[in-house]
Coordinates of C-alpha atoms in Angstrom, one line a residue:
M1 CA -58.8 33.7 -15.1
S2 CA -60.3 37.0 -13.9
R3 CA -63.9 37.7 -14.7
R4 CA -64.6 40.9 -16.6
D5 CA -67.4 43.1 -15.4
P6 CA -69.9 43.2 -18.3
D7 CA -70.8 46.8 -17.5
E8 CA -67.2 48.0 -17.3
G9 CA -67.2 49.3 -20.9
R10 CA -70.4 51.2 -20.4
R11 CA -69.4 53.2 -17.3
P12 CA -69.1 56.9 -18.0
A13 CA -65.8 58.6 -17.2
V14 CA -65.7 60.9 -14.2
R15 CA -65.8 64.5 -15.4
G16 CA -64.8 66.5 -12.3
P17 CA -66.8 67.6 -9.2
R18 CA -70.5 67.2 -9.2
S19 CA -73.3 69.0 -7.4
P20 CA -75.3 66.9 -4.9
D21 CA -78.4 67.7 -7.0
D22 CA -76.9 66.3 -10.2
P23 CA -78.6 63.1 -11.5
P24 CA -76.5 60.0 -12.0
R25 CA -74.4 60.2 -15.2
A26 CA -75.4 56.8 -16.5
R27 CA -75.9 56.6 -20.2
W28 CA -79.5 56.8 -21.2
R29 CA -80.9 53.8 -22.9
G30 CA -82.4 55.4 -26.0
P31 CA -82.1 55.0 -29.8
I32 CA -79.8 58.1 -29.9
G33 CA -77.1 59.3 -27.5
T34 CA -77.2 62.4 -25.4
G35 CA -74.7 64.2 -27.6
P36 CA -76.7 63.7 -30.8
A37 CA -79.9 64.7 -29.0
V38 CA -78.3 68.0 -27.9
V39 CA -77.2 68.7 -31.5
L40 CA -80.6 67.9 -32.8
T41 CA -82.2 70.1 -30.1
V42 CA -80.1 73.1 -31.1
A43 CA -80.8 72.5 -34.8
V44 CA -84.5 72.5 -34.1
L45 CA -84.2 75.7 -32.0
V46 CA -82.3 77.5 -34.8
A47 CA -85.0 76.7 -37.3
A48 CA -87.8 77.5 -34.8
N49 CA -86.2 80.9 -34.0
L50 CA -86.3 81.9 -37.7
L51 CA -89.8 80.7 -38.2
L52 CA -91.4 82.0 -35.0
H53 CA -89.8 85.4 -35.7
R54 CA -91.5 85.6 -39.0
W55 CA -94.9 84.0 -38.2
T56 CA -97.7 85.8 -36.3
G57 CA -101.2 85.0 -35.2
P58 CA -102.5 81.4 -34.9
L59 CA -99.8 80.1 -37.1
R60 CA -97.1 81.2 -34.6
L61 CA -99.0 79.6 -31.7
I62 CA -99.5 76.3 -33.6
A63 CA -95.8 76.3 -34.5
A64 CA -94.8 77.0 -30.9
V65 CA -96.8 74.0 -29.6
A66 CA -95.4 71.8 -32.4
V67 CA -91.8 72.8 -31.5
A68 CA -92.3 72.1 -27.8
A69 CA -93.8 68.7 -28.6
L70 CA -91.0 67.9 -31.1
L71 CA -88.3 68.8 -28.5
L72 CA -90.0 66.7 -25.8
G73 CA -90.0 63.9 -28.4
V74 CA -86.2 64.3 -28.9
L75 CA -85.7 64.0 -25.1
R76 CA -87.8 60.9 -25.1
W77 CA -85.9 59.5 -28.1
A78 CA -82.7 59.9 -26.1
G79 CA -84.1 58.0 -23.2
G80 CA -85.1 61.0 -21.1
T81 CA -88.2 61.1 -18.8
A82 CA -90.7 63.7 -17.7
A83 CA -88.6 64.3 -14.6
D84 CA -85.6 65.2 -16.8
A85 CA -87.8 67.9 -18.4
G86 CA -89.0 69.2 -15.0
L87 CA -92.5 67.8 -15.7
A88 CA -92.7 64.9 -13.2
P89 CA -96.2 64.6 -11.7
G90 CA -94.8 64.5 -8.2
T91 CA -93.2 68.0 -8.5
R92 CA -96.1 69.9 -10.0
A93 CA -97.6 71.1 -6.7
R94 CA -94.3 72.4 -5.5
G95 CA -93.6 74.1 -8.8
A96 CA -97.1 75.7 -8.8
R97 CA -96.4 77.1 -5.3
W98 CA -93.1 78.6 -6.5
A99 CA -94.8 80.0 -9.6
S100 CA -97.5 81.7 -7.5
V101 CA -95.1 83.4 -5.2
L102 CA -92.9 84.6 -8.1
I103 CA -95.9 86.0 -10.0
G104 CA -96.9 87.9 -6.9
I105 CA -93.4 89.3 -6.5
V106 CA -93.2 90.4 -10.1
A107 CA -96.6 92.1 -9.9
A108 CA -95.5 94.1 -6.8
V109 CA -92.2 95.1 -8.4
Y110 CA -93.9 96.3 -11.6
L111 CA -96.5 98.2 -9.7
V112 CA -94.0 100.1 -7.7
G113 CA -91.8 100.7 -10.8
A114 CA -94.8 102.1 -12.7
L115 CA -95.8 104.4 -9.9
L116 CA -92.4 105.9 -9.2
P117 CA -91.5 108.8 -11.6
A118 CA -87.9 107.8 -11.6
T119 CA -88.6 104.3 -13.1
R120 CA -91.8 104.9 -15.0
S121 CA -90.1 105.7 -18.3
L122 CA -88.4 102.3 -18.3
F123 CA -91.8 100.7 -19.1
E124 CA -92.7 102.9 -22.0
D125 CA -92.7 101.2 -25.4
R126 CA -93.8 102.6 -28.7
R127 CA -94.9 99.1 -29.8
Y128 CA -98.0 99.4 -27.7
D129 CA -99.3 102.5 -29.6
G130 CA -102.7 101.7 -31.0
M131 CA -103.1 98.4 -29.1
T132 CA -106.6 97.7 -27.9
G133 CA -107.7 96.1 -24.6
G134 CA -108.8 93.0 -26.5
E135 CA -105.4 92.7 -28.2
L136 CA -103.7 93.1 -24.8
A137 CA -105.8 90.3 -23.3
V138 CA -104.9 88.0 -26.2
R139 CA -101.2 88.7 -25.7
V140 CA -101.2 88.3 -22.0
L141 CA -103.5 85.2 -21.8
V142 CA -102.6 83.4 -25.1
V143 CA -99.6 84.7 -27.0
V144 CA -97.2 85.0 -24.0
P145 CA -98.0 81.7 -22.3
V146 CA -98.2 79.7 -25.5
G147 CA -96.1 81.5 -28.1
T148 CA -93.3 82.5 -25.7
V149 CA -93.2 80.8 -22.3
L150 CA -94.2 77.3 -23.4
V151 CA -91.8 76.9 -26.2
E152 CA -88.9 78.7 -24.5
E153 CA -89.2 77.0 -21.2
V154 CA -89.6 73.5 -22.6
A155 CA -86.7 74.1 -24.9
F156 CA -84.2 75.7 -22.6
R157 CA -85.1 74.8 -19.0
G158 CA -86.7 71.5 -20.0
V159 CA -85.2 69.5 -22.8
L160 CA -81.8 71.2 -23.3
Y161 CA -81.2 71.6 -19.6
G162 CA -82.2 68.0 -18.9
L163 CA -80.0 66.6 -21.6
V164 CA -76.9 68.5 -20.7
R165 CA -77.4 68.1 -17.0
R166 CA -77.6 64.3 -17.3
A167 CA -74.4 64.2 -19.3
R168 CA -72.3 67.0 -17.7
G169 CA -74.0 68.2 -14.5
T170 CA -75.9 71.3 -13.4
V171 CA -73.2 73.9 -14.1
W172 CA -72.7 72.8 -17.7
A173 CA -76.5 72.6 -18.1
T174 CA -77.0 76.1 -16.8
T175 CA -74.2 77.6 -18.8
V176 CA -75.2 76.0 -22.1
S177 CA -78.9 76.7 -21.7
S178 CA -78.4 80.3 -20.6
L179 CA -76.0 81.2 -23.4
L180 CA -78.3 79.8 -26.1
F181 CA -81.3 81.5 -24.4
G182 CA -79.4 84.8 -24.8
L183 CA -78.7 84.1 -28.4
W184 CA -82.3 83.1 -29.0
H185 CA -83.2 86.8 -28.4
V186 CA -81.0 88.3 -31.1
L187 CA -83.8 88.5 -33.7
P188 CA -86.5 89.9 -31.3
S189 CA -84.1 92.6 -30.2
L190 CA -83.3 94.0 -33.7
H191 CA -85.4 97.1 -33.2
L192 CA -85.3 97.3 -29.4
A193 CA -83.2 100.6 -29.3
T194 CA -85.8 102.5 -31.3
A195 CA -88.9 100.9 -29.8
K196 CA -88.2 101.8 -26.2
P197 CA -87.6 105.6 -25.6
A198 CA -85.5 104.9 -22.5
L199 CA -83.1 102.8 -24.6
T200 CA -83.1 105.3 -27.5
G201 CA -81.8 108.0 -25.2
V202 CA -78.9 105.7 -24.2
F203 CA -78.0 104.0 -27.5
G204 CA -79.4 106.4 -30.0
E205 CA -80.8 105.4 -33.4
S206 CA -77.5 104.6 -35.2
A207 CA -76.4 101.2 -36.4
L208 CA -73.8 101.0 -33.6
G209 CA -76.5 101.8 -31.0
S210 CA -78.6 99.0 -32.3
V211 CA -75.7 96.5 -32.1
L212 CA -75.0 97.7 -28.5
A213 CA -78.7 97.3 -27.6
I214 CA -78.9 93.8 -29.1
G215 CA -75.7 92.8 -27.2
G216 CA -77.2 94.2 -24.0
A217 CA -80.4 92.3 -24.6
V218 CA -78.5 89.0 -25.2
L219 CA -76.4 89.5 -22.0
F220 CA -79.5 90.4 -20.0
T221 CA -81.6 87.4 -21.2
A222 CA -78.6 85.1 -20.7
A223 CA -78.4 86.3 -17.1
A224 CA -82.2 85.8 -16.8
G225 CA -81.6 82.3 -18.1
V226 CA -79.3 81.5 -15.2
L227 CA -82.0 82.6 -12.8
F228 CA -84.6 80.5 -14.6
C229 CA -82.3 77.5 -14.5
E230 CA -81.7 77.9 -10.7
L231 CA -85.4 78.1 -10.2
R232 CA -85.8 74.9 -12.2
R233 CA -83.1 73.2 -10.1
R234 CA -84.4 74.4 -6.7
S235 CA -88.0 73.6 -7.4
D236 CA -87.3 70.5 -9.4
S237 CA -90.2 71.7 -11.7
L238 CA -90.5 73.6 -14.9
L239 CA -93.5 75.4 -13.5
A240 CA -91.4 77.7 -11.4
P241 CA -89.5 79.4 -14.3
M242 CA -92.6 79.3 -16.4
G243 CA -94.4 81.3 -13.8
L244 CA -91.7 83.9 -13.5
H245 CA -91.2 84.1 -17.3
W246 CA -94.9 84.6 -17.9
A247 CA -95.2 87.3 -15.2
V248 CA -92.2 89.3 -16.5
N249 CA -93.5 89.3 -20.0
A250 CA -97.3 89.6 -19.3
F251 CA -97.0 92.3 -16.7
G252 CA -94.6 94.2 -18.9
Y253 CA -97.3 94.3 -21.6
V254 CA -99.9 95.5 -19.1
V255 CA -97.8 98.3 -17.6
G256 CA -96.6 99.4 -21.0
F257 CA -100.2 99.5 -22.2
V258 CA -101.4 101.5 -19.3
L259 CA -98.4 104.0 -19.5
R260 CA -98.5 104.5 -23.3

C-alpha cells in the first residue's frame, strides 16, 4: 500500500511564472486565509477613505493611526509577519538609505521646477491662499507623514502588497495595490481642476473637465503606486516608498506656499 504525503492536500497549485524575489507561496498559518484577509483589507480601506476625507485635525490623525494599526492586525491575523509588511528590523537601515536618497532627489527636482518659469505655474495651488507658516509646518511635519504617508503606505505597499504577493506573486501584488491606490484618490481629486490654475486652463471648470481631471489623477496616482511598489520590492523595506511619498507631498506644499 502506498503512503500518502500528509502535506499533499495543503500544497498550493502552481499559478504561472514567478519572480525570483517572490516569497514562497505556502499557505499562511493564520485564523483566516489570505483571500478573506484581502477582502477585509479592502473593506477597511473603503470605510477609511470615506472617513478620512470627511475628518480633519487631530481626529483625522488619530483615525489614520488606528486604520494603519487595524490593517497590520489583519495581516497578523492572516499569519503574516513584519517582513511581509516591509517592516522587518533587518531591512530598516537599507530602507532609510533609500529614503534619504529619494528625498534629496525630489527636493532637487522641485527646486529646479520652481525656479524655471516654464514649470513654475505647475506648483501654483489656490488651496494655499491664506495659509500661515505655522500651518505649513504642521502639514509638512505632522499631517503628511501621519495622516497621509503612514496610513497609505501601510495599507497599499505594506499589508495589501504583502498579502497579494504571498498568494499571487509580485506582479499581481503591484497591479492590485496600484489600481486600488489610484481609486483611493478619487475623493481627494474632486475639486482638483479648479484648485490648480494649471489644470483649470486644461480642463476648464465644467463637470466634464472635473471628471477628466479626476480620471487623470487616478491614472497618475496608480502609476505612482507602481513606482512605490517597485521601491518596496527593491529595498525590501516600506521606508523607501514612505520617504518618496513624504517628499513629493511635503515639498509640494512648501513650493506651493512659497509661490502663492
